[in-house]
CSV table of C-alpha atoms in Angstrom, one decimal:
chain,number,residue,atom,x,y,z
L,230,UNK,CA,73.8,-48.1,11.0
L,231,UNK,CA,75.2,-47.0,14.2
L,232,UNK,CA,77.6,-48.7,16.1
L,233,UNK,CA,75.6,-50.2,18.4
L,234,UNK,CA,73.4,-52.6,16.1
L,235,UNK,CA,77.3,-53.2,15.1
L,236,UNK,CA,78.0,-54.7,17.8
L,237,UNK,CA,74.4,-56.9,18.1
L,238,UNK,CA,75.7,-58.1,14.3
L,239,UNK,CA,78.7,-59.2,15.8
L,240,UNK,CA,77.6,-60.9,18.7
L,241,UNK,CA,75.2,-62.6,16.5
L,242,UNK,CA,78.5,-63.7,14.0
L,243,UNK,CA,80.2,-65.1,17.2
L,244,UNK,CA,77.3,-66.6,18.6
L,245,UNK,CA,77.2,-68.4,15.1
L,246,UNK,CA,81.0,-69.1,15.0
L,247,UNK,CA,81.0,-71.1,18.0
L,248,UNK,CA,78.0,-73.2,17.0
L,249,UNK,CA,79.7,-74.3,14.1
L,250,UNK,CA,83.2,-74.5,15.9
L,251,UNK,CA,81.3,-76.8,18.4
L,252,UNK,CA,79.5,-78.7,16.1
L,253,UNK,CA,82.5,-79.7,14.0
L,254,UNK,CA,84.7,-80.5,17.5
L,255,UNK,CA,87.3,-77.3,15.9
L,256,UNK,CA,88.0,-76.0,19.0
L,257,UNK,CA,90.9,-74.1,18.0
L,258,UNK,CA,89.7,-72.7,15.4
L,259,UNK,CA,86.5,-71.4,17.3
L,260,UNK,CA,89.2,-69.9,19.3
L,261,UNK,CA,90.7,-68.0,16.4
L,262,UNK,CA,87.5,-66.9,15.1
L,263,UNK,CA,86.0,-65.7,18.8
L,264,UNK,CA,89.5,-63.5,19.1
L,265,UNK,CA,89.3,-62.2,16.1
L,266,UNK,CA,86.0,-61.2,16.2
L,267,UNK,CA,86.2,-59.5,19.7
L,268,UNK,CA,89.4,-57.6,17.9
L,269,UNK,CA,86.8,-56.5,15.1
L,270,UNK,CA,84.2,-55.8,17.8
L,271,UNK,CA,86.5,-53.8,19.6
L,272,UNK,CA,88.0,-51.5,16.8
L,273,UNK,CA,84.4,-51.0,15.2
L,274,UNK,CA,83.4,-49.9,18.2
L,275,UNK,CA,86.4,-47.4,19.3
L,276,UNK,CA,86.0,-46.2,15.7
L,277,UNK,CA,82.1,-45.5,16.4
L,278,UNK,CA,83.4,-43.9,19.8
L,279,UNK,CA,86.0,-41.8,17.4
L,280,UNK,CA,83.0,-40.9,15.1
L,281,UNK,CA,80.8,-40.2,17.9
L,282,UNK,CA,83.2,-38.2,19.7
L,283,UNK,CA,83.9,-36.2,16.0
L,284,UNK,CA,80.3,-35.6,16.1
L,285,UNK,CA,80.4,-33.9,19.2
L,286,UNK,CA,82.8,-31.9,19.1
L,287,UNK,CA,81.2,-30.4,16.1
L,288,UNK,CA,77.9,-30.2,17.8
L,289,UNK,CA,79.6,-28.6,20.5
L,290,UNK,CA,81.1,-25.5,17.7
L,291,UNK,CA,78.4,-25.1,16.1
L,292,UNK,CA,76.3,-24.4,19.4
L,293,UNK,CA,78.9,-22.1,20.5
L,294,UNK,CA,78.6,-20.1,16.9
L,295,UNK,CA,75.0,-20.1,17.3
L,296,UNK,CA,75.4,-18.5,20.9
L,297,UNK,CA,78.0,-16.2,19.5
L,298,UNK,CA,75.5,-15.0,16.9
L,299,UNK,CA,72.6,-14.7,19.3
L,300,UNK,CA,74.4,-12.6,21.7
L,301,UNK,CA,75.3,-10.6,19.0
L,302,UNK,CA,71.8,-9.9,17.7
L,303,UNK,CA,71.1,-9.5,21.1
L,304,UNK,CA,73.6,-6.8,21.1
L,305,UNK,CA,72.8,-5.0,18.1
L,306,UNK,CA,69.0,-4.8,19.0
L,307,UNK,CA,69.4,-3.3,22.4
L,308,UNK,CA,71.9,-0.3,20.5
L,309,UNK,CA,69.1,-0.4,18.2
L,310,UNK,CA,66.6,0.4,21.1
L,311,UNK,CA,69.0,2.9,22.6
L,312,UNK,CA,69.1,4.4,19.1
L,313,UNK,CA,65.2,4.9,19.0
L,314,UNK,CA,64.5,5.9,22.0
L,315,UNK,CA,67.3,8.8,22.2
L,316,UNK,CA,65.9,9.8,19.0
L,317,UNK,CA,62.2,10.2,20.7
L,318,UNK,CA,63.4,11.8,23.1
L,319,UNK,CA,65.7,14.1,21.0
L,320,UNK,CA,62.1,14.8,19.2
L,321,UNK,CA,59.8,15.4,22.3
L,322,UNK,CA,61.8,17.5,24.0
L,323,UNK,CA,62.3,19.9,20.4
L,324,UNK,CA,58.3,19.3,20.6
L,325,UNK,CA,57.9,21.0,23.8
L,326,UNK,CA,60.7,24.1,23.3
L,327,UNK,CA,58.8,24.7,20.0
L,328,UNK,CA,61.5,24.1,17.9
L,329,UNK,CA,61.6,22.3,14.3
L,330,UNK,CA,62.2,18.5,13.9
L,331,UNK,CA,64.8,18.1,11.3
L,332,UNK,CA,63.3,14.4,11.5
L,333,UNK,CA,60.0,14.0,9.1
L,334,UNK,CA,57.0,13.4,11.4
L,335,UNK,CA,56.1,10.4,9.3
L,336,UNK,CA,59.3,8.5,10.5
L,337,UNK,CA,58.4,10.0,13.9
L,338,UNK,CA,55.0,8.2,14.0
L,339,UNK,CA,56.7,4.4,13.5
L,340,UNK,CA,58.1,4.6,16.8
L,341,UNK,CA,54.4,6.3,18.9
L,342,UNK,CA,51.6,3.9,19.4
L,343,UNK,CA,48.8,4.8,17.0
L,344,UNK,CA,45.3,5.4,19.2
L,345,UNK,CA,42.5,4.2,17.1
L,346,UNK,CA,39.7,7.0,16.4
L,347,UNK,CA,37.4,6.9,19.2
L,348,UNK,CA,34.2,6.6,17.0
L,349,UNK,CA,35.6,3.2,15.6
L,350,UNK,CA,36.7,1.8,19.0
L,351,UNK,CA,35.9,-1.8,20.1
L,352,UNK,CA,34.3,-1.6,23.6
L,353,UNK,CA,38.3,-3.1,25.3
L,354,UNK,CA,39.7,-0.2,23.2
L,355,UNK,CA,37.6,2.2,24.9
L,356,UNK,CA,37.9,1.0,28.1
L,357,UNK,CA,42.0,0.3,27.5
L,358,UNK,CA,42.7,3.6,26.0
L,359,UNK,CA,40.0,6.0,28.4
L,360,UNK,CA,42.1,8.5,30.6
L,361,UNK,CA,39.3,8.7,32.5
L,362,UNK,CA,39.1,6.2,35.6
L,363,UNK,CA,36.0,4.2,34.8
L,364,UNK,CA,35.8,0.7,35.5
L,365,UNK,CA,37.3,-1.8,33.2
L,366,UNK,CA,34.6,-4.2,34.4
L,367,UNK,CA,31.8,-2.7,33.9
L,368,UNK,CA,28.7,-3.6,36.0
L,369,UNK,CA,26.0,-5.6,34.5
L,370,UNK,CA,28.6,-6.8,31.6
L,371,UNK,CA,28.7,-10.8,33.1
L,372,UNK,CA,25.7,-10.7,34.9
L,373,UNK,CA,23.7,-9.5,31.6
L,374,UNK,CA,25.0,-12.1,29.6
L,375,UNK,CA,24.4,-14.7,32.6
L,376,UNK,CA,20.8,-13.4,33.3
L,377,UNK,CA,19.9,-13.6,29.3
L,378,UNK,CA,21.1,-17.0,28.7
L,379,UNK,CA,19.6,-18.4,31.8
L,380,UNK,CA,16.4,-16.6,31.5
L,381,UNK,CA,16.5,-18.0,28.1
L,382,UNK,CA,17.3,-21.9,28.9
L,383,UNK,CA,14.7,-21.6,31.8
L,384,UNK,CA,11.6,-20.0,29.4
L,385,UNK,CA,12.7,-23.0,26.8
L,386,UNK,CA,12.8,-25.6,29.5
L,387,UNK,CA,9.6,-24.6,32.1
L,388,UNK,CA,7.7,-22.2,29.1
L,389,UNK,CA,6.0,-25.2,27.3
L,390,UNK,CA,5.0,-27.3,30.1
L,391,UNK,CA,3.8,-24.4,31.8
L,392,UNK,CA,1.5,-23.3,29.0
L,393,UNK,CA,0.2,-27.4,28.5
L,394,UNK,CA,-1.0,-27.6,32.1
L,395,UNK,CA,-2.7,-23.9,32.4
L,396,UNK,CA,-4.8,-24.8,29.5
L,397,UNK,CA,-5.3,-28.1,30.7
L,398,UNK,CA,-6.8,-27.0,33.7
L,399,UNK,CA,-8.4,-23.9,32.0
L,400,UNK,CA,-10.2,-27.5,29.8
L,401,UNK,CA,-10.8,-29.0,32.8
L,402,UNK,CA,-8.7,-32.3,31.8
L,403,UNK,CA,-5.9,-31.9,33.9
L,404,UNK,CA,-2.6,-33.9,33.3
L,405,UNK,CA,-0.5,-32.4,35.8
L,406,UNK,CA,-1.4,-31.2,39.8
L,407,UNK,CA,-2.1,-27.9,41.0
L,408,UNK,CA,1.4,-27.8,43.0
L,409,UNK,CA,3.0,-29.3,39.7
L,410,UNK,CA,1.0,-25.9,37.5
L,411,UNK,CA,2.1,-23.3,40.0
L,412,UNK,CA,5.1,-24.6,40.8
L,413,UNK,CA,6.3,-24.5,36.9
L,414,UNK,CA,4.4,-20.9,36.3
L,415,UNK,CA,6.7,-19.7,39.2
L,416,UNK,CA,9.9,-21.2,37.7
L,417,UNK,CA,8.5,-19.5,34.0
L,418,UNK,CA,8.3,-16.3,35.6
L,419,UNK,CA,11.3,-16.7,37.5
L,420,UNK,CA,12.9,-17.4,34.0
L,421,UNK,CA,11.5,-14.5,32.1
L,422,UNK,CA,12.4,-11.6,35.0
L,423,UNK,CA,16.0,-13.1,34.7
L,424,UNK,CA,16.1,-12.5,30.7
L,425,UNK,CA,14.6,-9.4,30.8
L,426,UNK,CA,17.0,-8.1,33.5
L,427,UNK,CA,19.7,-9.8,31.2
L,428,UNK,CA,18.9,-7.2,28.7
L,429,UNK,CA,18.6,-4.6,30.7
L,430,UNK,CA,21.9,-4.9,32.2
L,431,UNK,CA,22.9,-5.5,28.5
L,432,UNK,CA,21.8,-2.4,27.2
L,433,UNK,CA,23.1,-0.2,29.8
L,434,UNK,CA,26.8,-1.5,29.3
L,435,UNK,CA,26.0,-0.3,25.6
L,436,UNK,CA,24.6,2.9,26.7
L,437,UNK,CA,28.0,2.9,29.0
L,438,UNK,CA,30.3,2.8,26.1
L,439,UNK,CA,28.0,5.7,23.7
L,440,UNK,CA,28.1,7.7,26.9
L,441,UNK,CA,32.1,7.2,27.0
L,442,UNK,CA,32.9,7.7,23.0
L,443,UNK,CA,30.6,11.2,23.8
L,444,UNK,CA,32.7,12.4,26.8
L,445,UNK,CA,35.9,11.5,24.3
L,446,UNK,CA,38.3,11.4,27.7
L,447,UNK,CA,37.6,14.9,29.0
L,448,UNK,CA,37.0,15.6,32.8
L,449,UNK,CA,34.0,17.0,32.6
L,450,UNK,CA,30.8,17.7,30.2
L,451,UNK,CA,27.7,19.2,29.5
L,452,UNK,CA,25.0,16.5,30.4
L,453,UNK,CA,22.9,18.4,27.9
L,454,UNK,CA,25.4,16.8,25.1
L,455,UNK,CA,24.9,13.4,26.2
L,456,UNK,CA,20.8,13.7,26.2
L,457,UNK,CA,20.9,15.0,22.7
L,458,UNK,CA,22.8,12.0,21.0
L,459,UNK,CA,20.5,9.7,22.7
L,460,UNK,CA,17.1,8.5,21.3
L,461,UNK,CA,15.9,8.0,25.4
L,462,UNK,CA,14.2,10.8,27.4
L,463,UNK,CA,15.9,13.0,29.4
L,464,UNK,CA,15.1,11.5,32.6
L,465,UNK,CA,15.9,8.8,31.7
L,466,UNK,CA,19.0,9.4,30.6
L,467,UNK,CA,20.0,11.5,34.1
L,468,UNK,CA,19.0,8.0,36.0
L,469,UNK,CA,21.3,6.0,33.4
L,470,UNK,CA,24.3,8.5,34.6
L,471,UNK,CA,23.3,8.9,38.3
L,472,UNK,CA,23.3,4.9,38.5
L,473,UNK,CA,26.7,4.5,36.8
L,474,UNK,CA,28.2,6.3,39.4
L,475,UNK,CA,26.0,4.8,42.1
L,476,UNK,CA,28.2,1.5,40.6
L,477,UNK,CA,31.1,2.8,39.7
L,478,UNK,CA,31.5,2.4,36.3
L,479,UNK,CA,32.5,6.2,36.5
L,480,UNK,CA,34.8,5.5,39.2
L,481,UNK,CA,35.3,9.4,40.4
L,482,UNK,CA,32.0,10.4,38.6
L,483,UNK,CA,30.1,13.5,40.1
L,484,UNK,CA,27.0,15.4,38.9
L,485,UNK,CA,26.2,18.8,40.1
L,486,UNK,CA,23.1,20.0,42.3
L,487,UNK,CA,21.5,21.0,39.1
L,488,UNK,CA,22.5,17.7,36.8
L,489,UNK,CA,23.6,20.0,33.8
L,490,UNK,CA,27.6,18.6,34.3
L,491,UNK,CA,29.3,15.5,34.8
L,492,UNK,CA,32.9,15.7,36.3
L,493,UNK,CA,34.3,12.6,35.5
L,494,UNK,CA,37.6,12.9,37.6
L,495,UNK,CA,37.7,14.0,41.8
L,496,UNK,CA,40.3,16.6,41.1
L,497,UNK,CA,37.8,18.8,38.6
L,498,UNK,CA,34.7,17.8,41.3
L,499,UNK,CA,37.5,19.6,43.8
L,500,UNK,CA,37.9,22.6,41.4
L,501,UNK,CA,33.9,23.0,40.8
L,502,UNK,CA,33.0,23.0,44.7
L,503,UNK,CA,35.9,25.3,45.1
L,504,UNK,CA,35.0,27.7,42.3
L,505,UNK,CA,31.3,27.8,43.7
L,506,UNK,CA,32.3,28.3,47.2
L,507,UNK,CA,34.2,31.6,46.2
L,508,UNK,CA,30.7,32.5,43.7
L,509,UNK,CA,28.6,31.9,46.8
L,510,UNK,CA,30.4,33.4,48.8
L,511,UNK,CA,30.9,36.6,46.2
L,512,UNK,CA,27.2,36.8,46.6
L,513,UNK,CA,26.9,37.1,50.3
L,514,UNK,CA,29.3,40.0,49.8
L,515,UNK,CA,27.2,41.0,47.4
L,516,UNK,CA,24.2,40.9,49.5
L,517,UNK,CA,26.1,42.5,52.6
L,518,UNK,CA,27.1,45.5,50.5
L,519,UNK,CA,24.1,46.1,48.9
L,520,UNK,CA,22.0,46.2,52.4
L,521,UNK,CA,24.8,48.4,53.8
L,522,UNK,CA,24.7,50.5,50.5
L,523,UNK,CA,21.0,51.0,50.9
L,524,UNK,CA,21.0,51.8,54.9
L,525,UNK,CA,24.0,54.6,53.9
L,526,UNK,CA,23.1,56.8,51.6
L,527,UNK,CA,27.2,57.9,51.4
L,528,UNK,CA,28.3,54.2,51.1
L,529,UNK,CA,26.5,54.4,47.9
L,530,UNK,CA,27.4,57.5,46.6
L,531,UNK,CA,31.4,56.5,47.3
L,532,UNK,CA,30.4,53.2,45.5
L,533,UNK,CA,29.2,54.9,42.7
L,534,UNK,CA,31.7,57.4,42.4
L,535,UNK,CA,34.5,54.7,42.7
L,536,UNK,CA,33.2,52.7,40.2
L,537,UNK,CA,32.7,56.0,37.5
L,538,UNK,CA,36.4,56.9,38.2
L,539,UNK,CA,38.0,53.1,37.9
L,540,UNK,CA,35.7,52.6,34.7
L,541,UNK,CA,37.7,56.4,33.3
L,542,UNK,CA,40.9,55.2,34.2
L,543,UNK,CA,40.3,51.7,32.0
L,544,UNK,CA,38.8,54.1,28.9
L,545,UNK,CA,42.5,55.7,29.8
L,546,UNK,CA,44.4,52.5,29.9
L,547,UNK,CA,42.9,51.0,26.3
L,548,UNK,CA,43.2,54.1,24.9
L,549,UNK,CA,47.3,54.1,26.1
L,550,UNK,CA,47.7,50.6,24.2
L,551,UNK,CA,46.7,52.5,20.9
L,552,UNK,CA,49.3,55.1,21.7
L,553,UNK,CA,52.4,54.7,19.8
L,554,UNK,CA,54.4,57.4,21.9
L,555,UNK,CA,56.8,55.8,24.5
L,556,UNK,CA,56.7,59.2,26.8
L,557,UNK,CA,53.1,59.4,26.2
L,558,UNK,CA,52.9,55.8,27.5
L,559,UNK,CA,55.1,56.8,30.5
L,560,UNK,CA,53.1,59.7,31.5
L,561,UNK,CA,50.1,57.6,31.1
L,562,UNK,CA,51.1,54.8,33.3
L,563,UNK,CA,52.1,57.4,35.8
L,564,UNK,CA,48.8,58.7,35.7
L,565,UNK,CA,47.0,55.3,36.0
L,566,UNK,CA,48.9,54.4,39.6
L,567,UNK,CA,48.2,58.0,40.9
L,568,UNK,CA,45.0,57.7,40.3
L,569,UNK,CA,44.6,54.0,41.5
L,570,UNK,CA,45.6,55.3,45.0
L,571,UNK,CA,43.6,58.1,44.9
L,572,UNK,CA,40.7,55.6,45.0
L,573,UNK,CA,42.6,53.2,47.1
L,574,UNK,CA,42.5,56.1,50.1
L,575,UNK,CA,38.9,57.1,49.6
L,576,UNK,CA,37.6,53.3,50.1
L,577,UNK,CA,39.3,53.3,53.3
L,578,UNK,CA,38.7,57.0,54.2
L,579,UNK,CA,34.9,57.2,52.9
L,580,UNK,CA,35.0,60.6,54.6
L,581,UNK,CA,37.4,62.2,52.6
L,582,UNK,CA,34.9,61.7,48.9
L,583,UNK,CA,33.9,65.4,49.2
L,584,UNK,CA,37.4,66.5,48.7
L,585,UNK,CA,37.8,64.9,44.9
L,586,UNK,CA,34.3,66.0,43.7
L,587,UNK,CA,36.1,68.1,41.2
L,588,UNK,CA,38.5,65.7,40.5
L,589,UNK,CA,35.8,63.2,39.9
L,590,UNK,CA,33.0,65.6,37.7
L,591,UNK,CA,35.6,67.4,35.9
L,592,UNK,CA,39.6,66.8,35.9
L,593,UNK,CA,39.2,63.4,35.6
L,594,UNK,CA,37.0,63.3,32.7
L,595,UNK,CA,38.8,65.6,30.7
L,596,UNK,CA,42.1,63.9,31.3
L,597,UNK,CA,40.2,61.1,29.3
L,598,UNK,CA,39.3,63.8,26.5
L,599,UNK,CA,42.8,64.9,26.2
L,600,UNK,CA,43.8,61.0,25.8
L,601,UNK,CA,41.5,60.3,23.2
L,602,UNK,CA,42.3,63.6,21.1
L,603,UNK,CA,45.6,62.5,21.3
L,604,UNK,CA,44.9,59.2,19.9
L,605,UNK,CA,42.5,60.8,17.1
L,606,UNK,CA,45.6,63.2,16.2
L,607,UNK,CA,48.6,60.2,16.3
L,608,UNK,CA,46.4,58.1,13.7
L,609,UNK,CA,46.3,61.3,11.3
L,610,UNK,CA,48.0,60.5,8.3
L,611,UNK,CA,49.9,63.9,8.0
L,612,UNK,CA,51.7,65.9,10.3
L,613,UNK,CA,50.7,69.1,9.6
L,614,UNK,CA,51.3,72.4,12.2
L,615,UNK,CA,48.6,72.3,14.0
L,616,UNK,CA,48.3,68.5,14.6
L,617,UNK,CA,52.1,68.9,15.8
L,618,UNK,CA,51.4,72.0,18.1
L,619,UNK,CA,48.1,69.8,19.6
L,620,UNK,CA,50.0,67.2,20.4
L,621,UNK,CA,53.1,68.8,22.4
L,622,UNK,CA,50.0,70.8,24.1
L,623,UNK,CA,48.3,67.8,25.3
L,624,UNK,CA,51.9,65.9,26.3
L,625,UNK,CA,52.6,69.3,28.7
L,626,UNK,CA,49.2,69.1,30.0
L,627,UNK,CA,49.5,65.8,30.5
L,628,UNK,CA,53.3,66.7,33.0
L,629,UNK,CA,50.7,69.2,34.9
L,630,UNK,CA,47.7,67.0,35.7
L,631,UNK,CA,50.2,64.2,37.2
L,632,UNK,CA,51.8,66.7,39.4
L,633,UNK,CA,48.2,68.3,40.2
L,634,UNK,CA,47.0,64.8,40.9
L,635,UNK,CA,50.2,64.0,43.1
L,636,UNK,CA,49.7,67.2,45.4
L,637,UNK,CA,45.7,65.9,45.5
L,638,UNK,CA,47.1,62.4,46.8
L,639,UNK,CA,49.2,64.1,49.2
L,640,UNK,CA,46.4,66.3,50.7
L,641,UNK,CA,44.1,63.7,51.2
L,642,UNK,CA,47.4,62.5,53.5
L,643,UNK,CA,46.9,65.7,55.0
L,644,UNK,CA,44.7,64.6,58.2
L,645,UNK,CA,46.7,61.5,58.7
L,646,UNK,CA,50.2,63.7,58.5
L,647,UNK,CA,48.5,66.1,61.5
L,648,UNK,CA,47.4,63.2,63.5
L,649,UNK,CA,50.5,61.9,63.4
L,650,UNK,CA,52.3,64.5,64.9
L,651,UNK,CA,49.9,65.0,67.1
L,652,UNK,CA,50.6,61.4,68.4
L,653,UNK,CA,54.0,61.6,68.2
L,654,UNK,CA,53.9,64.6,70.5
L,655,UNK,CA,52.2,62.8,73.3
L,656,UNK,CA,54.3,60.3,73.2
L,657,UNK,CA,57.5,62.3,73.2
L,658,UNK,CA,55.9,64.4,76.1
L,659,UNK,CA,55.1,61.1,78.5
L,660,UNK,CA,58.1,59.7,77.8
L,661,UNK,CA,59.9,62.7,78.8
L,662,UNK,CA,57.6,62.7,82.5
L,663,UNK,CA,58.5,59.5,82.9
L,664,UNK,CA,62.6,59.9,82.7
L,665,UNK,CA,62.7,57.6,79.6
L,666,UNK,CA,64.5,60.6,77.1
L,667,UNK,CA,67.8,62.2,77.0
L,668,UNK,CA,66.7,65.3,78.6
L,669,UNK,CA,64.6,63.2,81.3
L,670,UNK,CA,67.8,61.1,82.5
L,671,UNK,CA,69.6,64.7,82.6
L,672,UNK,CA,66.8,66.0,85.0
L,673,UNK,CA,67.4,63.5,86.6
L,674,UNK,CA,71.2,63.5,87.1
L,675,UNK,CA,71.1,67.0,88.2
């Protein structure tokens, strides 16, 4: 009993000694008993203040050990965090230098969020977890289920009635009007398109989410792929695609002029215009070289003459990767960039092709002879005389056709060395007539 129902006990005890002090004309001994009850009354109720107060105060300790322990847990989860997410760090970055976790991969999983397998995903997972932009709102998925359950209501409401006054009228004992009949039929059919477009819009959010578990989050692919997992015909499937990017359920969605790829982000729609503006315009080169090629008869025969020497030197380049020899190698390489500007200078000097004829029919190709002998010899499994003598042969031959094929490169300089000259002396002379040399200021002075 608390103190305050104390204190309504008391009152009541006064209240009752005063009758009776009244009542038998004891005046003074009411008196008594009303001071000594408001003494009672007013130690009970300090002691229920002193109790009260108690109570408080105890209140008031525990509250502050709960918020000491609180802020301690507080304290200990976010080290905890720190903890965790230094070690995931610590783990991705050993991840991407390609070095070893010391930390078992199944302790490494608890702390990554597990992405359920795409075959088994609800259609929120798919559209949560897609790193594809496509719409997380798919068109058609309200209005389907809106157009499907009105369609539905309205066939159940106007379907009967309709039906009972057609074949009234059909019997000729008609219980409703004309106005009443059509007026019904038109809200019957109104009813019907609206659940049969409720289906369709239905279905194609469906087809939306097979399409999207097919594509399995990459930028682009093969329409062909989709068509085959579906039970629809082809062209039917192509207007499925074209119209969920017409409505931008594939928000950055992009066919291509033939409909054999869908790009599913702007950045690889970028990439494919870009990679067949350079292939169209590769074939226009194409084209302009091949009508230039067949108007110049020595256009073509450089072309094909180019081409035979490039495709030697590659035959001479694999056959260097099989070549163990580090001088070899050298001498090979050497041989590879002296060629490569041979060819170089004949593209831009087409006139020059008659002076490498030989180069071309025979030095050429039996450098590549002397290569591959020396390859055949360097797998040999012995190293007997001969295979020894063949080889140091082939390595000084080797010395003399990059010096021969030097002193070629430098004669095909030859015509530009003597034009040159021939420039620089003109200029030399006019600048001398016109006073601008040493000895023209010392005509000049004199």
């Amino acid at each position: 009993m608390d103190y305050k129902s104390e204190l309504s006990e008391l009152a009541k005890n006064i209240e009752s000694v005063i009758e009776e002090s009244l009542d038998s004309l004891k005046l003074n001994e009411a008196k008594n008993h009303v001071n000594s009850a408001i003494d009672r009354a007013i130690d009970e109720v300090r002691d229920a203040l002193d109790k009260a107060g108690d109570k408080l105060d105890a209140a008031g300790g525990r509250l502050n050990q709960s918020r000491e322990r609180g802020m301690e847990r507080a304290r200990k989860d976010v080290e905890r965090i720190q903890r965790r997410t230094a070690r995931r760090q610590n783990w991705a970055l050993a991840d991407r230098a390609g070095g070893t976790n010391s930390q078992p991969s199944g302790q490494l999983n608890r702390y990554v969020k597990q992405v359920p397998d795409i075959s088994r995903m609800t259609p929120s997972q798919l559209l949560r977890y897609s790193q594809i932009p496509v719409s997380r709102n798919p068109a058609g998925k309200v209005a389907g289920v809106l157009c499907t359950v009105f369609g539905a209501l309205g066939l159940g409401l106007f379907g009967l009635p309709t039906l009972i006054m057609l074949i009234s009228l059909l019997t000729g004992d008609a219980v409703a009007g004309l106005e009443a009949t059509f007026t019904f039929s038109f809200l019957t059919a109104g009813s019907g398109f609206l659940l049969r477009k409720g289906i369709g819009l239905r279905a194609r959010v469906k087809r939306f989410y097979r399409y999207l578990r097919i594509i399995n989050n990459r930028t682009y692919c093969d329409t062909r792929e989709i068509i085959s997992s579906q039970v629809r015909d082809a062209k039917l499937v192509m207007k499925d695609l074209k119209a969920m990017i017409r409505l931008n359920m594939f928000r950055e969605g992009h066919l291509d002029e033939t409909g054999s790829t869908l790009m599913l982000t702007d950045s690889t729609y970028q990439e494919y215009l870009r990679t067949k503006n350079l292939r169209e315009q590769e074939v226009l080169q194409q084209k302009e070289e091949q009508a230039m090629i067949a108007e110049d008869p020595q256009l073509a025969a450089l072309k094909e003459a180019v081409e035979e020497g490039r495709r030697n030197v590659e035959l001479i380049r694999k056959a260097n990767e099989e070549i163990a020899s580090e001088a070899v190698s050298k001498k090979l390489y050497r041989l590879e960039d002296v060629t490569g500007k041979i060819f170089e200078h004949i593209q831009s000097h087409p006139q020059n092709l008659s002076d490498i004829r030989k180069f071309m029919s025979y030095y050429l190709p039996t450098t590549l002879k002397l290569v591959h002998v020396y390859c055949e010899l360097e797998k040999q499994p012995v190293s007997g005389e001969n295979i020894v003598n063949a080889k140091a042969d082939i390595e000084r031959t080797l010395d003399t056709i990059n010096v021969a094929f030097e002193n070629l490169l430098d004669d095909l300089f030859e015509e530009t060395a003597m034009d040159v000259s021939t420039d620089i002396s003109v200029l030399e002379t006019m600048l001398a007539q016109e006073g601008l040399t040493e000895s023209g200021f010392g005509a000049i002075k004199e």
